[in-house]
CSV table of C-alpha atoms in Angstrom, one decimal:
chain,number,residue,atom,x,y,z
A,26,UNK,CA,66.0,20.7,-46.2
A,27,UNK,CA,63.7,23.0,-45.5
A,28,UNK,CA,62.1,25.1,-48.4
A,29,UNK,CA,63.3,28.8,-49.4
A,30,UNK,CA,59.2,29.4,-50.6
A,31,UNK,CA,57.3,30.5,-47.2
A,32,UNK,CA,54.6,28.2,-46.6
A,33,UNK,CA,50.9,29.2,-46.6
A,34,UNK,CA,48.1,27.2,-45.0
A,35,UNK,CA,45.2,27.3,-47.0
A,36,UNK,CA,41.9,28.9,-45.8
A,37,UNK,CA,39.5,26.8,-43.2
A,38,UNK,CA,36.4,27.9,-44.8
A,39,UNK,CA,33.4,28.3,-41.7
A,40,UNK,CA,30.1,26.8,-41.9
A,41,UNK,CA,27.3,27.8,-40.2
A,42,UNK,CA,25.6,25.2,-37.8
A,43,UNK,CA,28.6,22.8,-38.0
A,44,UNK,CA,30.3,23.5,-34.2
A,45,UNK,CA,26.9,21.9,-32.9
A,46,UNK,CA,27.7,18.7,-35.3
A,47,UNK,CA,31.2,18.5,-35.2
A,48,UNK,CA,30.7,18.5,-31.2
A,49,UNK,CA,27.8,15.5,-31.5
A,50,UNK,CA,30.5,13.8,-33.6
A,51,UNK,CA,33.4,13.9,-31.5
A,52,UNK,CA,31.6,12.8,-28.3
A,53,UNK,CA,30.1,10.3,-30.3
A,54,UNK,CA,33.2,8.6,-31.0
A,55,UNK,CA,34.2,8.9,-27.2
A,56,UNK,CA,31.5,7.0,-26.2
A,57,UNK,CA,32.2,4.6,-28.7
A,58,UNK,CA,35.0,3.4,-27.0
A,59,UNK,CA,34.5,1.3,-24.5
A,60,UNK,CA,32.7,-0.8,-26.9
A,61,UNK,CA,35.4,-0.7,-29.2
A,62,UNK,CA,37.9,-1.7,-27.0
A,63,UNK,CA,36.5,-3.5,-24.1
A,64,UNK,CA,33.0,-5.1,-25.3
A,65,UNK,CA,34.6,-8.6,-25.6
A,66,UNK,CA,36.8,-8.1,-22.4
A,67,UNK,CA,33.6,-7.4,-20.7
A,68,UNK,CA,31.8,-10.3,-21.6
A,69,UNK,CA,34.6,-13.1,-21.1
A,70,UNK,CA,36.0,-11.6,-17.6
A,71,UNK,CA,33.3,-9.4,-16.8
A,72,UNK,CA,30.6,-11.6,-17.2
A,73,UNK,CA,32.2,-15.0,-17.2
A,74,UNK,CA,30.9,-16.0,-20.8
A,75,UNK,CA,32.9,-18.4,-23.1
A,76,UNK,CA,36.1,-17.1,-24.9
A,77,UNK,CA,34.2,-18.4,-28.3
A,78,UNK,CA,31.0,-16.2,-27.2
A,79,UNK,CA,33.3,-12.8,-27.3
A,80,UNK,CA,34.9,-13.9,-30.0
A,81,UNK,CA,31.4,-14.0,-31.6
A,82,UNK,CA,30.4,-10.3,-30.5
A,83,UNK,CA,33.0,-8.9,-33.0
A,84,UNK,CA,31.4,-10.7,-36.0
A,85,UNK,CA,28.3,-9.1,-34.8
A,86,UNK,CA,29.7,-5.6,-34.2
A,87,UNK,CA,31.1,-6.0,-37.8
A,88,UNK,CA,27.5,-7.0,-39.1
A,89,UNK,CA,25.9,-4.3,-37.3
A,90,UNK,CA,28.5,-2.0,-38.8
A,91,UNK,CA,28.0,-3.1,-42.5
A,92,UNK,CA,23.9,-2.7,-41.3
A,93,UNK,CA,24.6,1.0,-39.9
A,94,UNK,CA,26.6,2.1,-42.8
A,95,UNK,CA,23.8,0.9,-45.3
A,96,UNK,CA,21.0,1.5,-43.5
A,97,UNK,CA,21.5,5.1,-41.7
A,98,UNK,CA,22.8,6.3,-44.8
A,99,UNK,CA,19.9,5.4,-46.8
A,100,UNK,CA,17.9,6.8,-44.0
A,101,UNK,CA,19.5,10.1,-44.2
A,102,UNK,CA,18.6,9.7,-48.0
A,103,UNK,CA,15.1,9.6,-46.9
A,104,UNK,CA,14.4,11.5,-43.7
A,105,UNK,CA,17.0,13.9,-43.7
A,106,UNK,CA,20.7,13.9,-42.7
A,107,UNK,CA,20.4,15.4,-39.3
A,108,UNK,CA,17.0,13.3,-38.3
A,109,UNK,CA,19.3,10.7,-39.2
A,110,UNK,CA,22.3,11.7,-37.3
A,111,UNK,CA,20.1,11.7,-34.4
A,112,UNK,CA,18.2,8.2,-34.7
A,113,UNK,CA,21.9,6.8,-35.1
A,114,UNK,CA,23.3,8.4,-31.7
A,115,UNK,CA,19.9,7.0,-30.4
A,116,UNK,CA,20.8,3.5,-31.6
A,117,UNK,CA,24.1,4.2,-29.6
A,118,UNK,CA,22.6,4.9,-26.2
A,119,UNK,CA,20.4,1.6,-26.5
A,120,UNK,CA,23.5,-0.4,-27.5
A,121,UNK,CA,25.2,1.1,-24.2
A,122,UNK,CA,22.1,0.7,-22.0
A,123,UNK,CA,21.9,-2.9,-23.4
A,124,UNK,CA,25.2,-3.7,-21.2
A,125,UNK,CA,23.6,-3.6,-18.0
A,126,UNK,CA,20.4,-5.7,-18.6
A,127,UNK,CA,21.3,-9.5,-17.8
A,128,UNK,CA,21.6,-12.2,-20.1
A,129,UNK,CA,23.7,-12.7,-23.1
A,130,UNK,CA,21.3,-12.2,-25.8
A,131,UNK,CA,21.0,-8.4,-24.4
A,132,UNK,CA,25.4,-8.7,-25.3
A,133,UNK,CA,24.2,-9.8,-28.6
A,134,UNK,CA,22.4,-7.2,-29.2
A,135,UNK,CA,24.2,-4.7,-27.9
A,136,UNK,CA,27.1,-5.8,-30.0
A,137,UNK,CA,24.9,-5.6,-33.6
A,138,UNK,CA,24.0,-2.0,-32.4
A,139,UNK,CA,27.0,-0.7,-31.3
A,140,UNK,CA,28.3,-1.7,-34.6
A,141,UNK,CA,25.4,0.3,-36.1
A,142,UNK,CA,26.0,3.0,-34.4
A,143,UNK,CA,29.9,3.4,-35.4
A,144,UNK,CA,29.3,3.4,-39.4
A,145,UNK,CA,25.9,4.4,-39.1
A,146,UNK,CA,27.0,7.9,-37.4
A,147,UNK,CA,29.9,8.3,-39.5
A,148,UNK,CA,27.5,7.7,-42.7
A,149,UNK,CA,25.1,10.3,-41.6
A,150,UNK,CA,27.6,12.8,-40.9
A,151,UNK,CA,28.9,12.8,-44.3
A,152,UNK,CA,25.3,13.3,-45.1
A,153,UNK,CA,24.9,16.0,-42.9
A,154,UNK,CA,28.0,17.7,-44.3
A,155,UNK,CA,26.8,17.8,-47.4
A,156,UNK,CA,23.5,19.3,-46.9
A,157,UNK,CA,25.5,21.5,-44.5
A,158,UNK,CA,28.4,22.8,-46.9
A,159,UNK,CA,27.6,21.9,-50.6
A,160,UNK,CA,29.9,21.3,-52.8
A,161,UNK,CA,33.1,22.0,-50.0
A,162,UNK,CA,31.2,19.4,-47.3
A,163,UNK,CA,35.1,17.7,-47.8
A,164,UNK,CA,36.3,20.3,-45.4
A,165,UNK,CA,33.7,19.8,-42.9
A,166,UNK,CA,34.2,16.1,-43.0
A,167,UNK,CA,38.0,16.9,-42.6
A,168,UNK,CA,37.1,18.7,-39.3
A,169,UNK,CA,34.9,15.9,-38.2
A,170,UNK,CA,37.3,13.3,-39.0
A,171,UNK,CA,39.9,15.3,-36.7
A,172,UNK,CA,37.3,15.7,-34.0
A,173,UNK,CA,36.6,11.8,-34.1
A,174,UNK,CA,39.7,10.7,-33.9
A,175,UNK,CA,41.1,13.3,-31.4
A,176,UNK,CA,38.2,12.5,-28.7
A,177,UNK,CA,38.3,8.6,-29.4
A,178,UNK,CA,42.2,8.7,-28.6
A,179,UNK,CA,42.0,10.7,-25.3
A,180,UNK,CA,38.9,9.1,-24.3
A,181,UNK,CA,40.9,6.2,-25.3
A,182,UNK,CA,43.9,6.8,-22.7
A,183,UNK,CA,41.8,7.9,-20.4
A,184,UNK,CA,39.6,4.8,-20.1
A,185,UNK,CA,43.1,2.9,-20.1
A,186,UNK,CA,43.9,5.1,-16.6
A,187,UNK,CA,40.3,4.6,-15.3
A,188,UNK,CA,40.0,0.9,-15.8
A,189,UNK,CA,43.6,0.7,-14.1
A,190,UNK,CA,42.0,1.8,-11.3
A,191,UNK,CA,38.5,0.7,-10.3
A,192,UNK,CA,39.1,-2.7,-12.8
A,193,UNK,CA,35.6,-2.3,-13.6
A,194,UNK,CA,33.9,-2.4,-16.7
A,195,UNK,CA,30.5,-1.2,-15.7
A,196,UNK,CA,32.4,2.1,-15.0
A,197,UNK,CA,33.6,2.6,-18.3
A,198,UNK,CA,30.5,1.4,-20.3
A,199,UNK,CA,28.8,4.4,-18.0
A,200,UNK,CA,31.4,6.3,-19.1
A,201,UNK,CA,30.5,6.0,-22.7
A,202,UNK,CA,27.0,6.0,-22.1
A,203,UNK,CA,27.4,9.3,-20.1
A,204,UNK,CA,29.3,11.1,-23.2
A,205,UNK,CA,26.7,9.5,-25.7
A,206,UNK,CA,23.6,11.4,-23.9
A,207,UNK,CA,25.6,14.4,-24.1
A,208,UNK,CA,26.2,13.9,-27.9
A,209,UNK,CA,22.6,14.5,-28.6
A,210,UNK,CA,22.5,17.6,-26.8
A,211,UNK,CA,24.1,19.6,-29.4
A,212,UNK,CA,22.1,18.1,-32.1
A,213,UNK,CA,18.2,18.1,-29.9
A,214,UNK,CA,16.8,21.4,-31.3
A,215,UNK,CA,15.9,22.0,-35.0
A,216,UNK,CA,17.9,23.2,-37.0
A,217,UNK,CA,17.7,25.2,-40.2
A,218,UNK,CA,19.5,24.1,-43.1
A,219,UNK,CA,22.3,26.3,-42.7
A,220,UNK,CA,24.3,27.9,-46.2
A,221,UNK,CA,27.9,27.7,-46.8
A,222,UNK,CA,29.8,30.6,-46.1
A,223,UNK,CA,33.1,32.0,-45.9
A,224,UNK,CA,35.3,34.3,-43.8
C-alpha cells in the first residue's frame, strides 16, 4: 500500500566543477563499449583468430583491469586526481587506436589497456570526487555512477542497432574511439580545485 506520510526526496547537493567530470565519465563508459562487448567477437570473426585466442583477451582485459584499478589510483594518490583522470582516458584512446594496427599482439595489448582503462577511470573518479566534494564526494560518485551506467546502456543498444546494420566491427570500435576523444574535452583545461557547495 502506498504510504499516508508524503514522501520527500532528499536534497542533491551541487558541486562546482563536477558537470565537466561527470560528462568525461559518462562518455567514457560509452566508449568503453565496444570493447566490452565486442573485443573477442572482433578478433575471432573479425579477424579470423583462434576461438582460444579471444578467449585469452578477457583474461587480459581482467589483468589490465586489476592493473588500472591499482595503478591509476595510486597515481591519483601521487599526481593528482584529475591529471590522473586524464592519463587513464589517454590509456583508453590507445587501447581503441590499438584495434586497427595489424597483428595480434597489437589485440593483446589493446585488451590489457582497455581493461586499464575501465577500473582505472572509475578509480580516479572516486579520487576526483573526493578532492572535488569532501567529505559528501558519495553524492558525486552517485551521479557519476548514474551517468556511467545510463550512457554505457544506450550506447549499448545503440551499437546493437549499428552493428545490425553495417556488420562491421571497425565501425563500432570508431564509434568508441570517437566518444573517447570527446571524453577528454571536458576534462583538457586546468582546473581549480573547486569547494563543495550547496544550493
Amino acid at each position: 500500500f502506498w504510504p499516508d506520510t508524503p514522501v520527500t526526496l532528499p536534497k542533491v547537493a551541487v558541486f562546482p566543477g563536477t558537470v565537466p567530470l561527470l560528462l568525461a565519465y559518462g562518455i567514457s563508459g560509452a566508449g568503453l563499449v565496444p570493447h566490452m562487448v565486442y573485443f573477442a567477437d572482433f578478433a575471432v570473426r573479425g579477424r579470423g583468430l583462434p576461438v582460444e585466442f579471444g578467449s585469452a583477451t578477457w583474461l587480459l582485459f581482467g589483468a589490465g583491469a586489476l592493473s588500472g584499478a591499482l595503478l591509476a589510483g595510486r597515481m591519483a594518490d601521487r599526481a593528482g586526481a584529475l591529471p590522473a583522470f586524464r592519463m587513464t582516458l589517454l590509456v583508453q584512446v590507445a587501447a581503441l587506436t590499438l584495434i586497427f594496427v595489424p597483428g595480434s599482439a597489437a589485440l593483446v595489448a589493446a585488451s590489457f589497456a582497455g581493461g586499464f582503462a575501465a577500473l582505472g577511470i572509475s578509480a580516479t573518479m572516486l579520487a576526483r570526487s573526493r578532492e572535488v566534494a569532501g567529505p559528501a564526494a558519495g553524492t558525486v560518485w552517485v551521479q557519476a555512477t548514474a551517468a556511467f551506467a545510463i550512457c554505457q546502456a544506450g550506447t549499448g543498444f545503440g551499437l546493437a542497432a549499428l552493428f545490425g546494420r553495417v556488420h562491421d566491427h571497425a565501425v563500432l570500435f570508431g564509434v568508441g574511439w570517437a566518444l573517447t576523444v570527446l571524453s577528454l574535452v571536458p576534462v583538457l583545461w586546468p582546473g581549480r580545485r573547486p569547494q563543495p557547495s550547496t544550493p
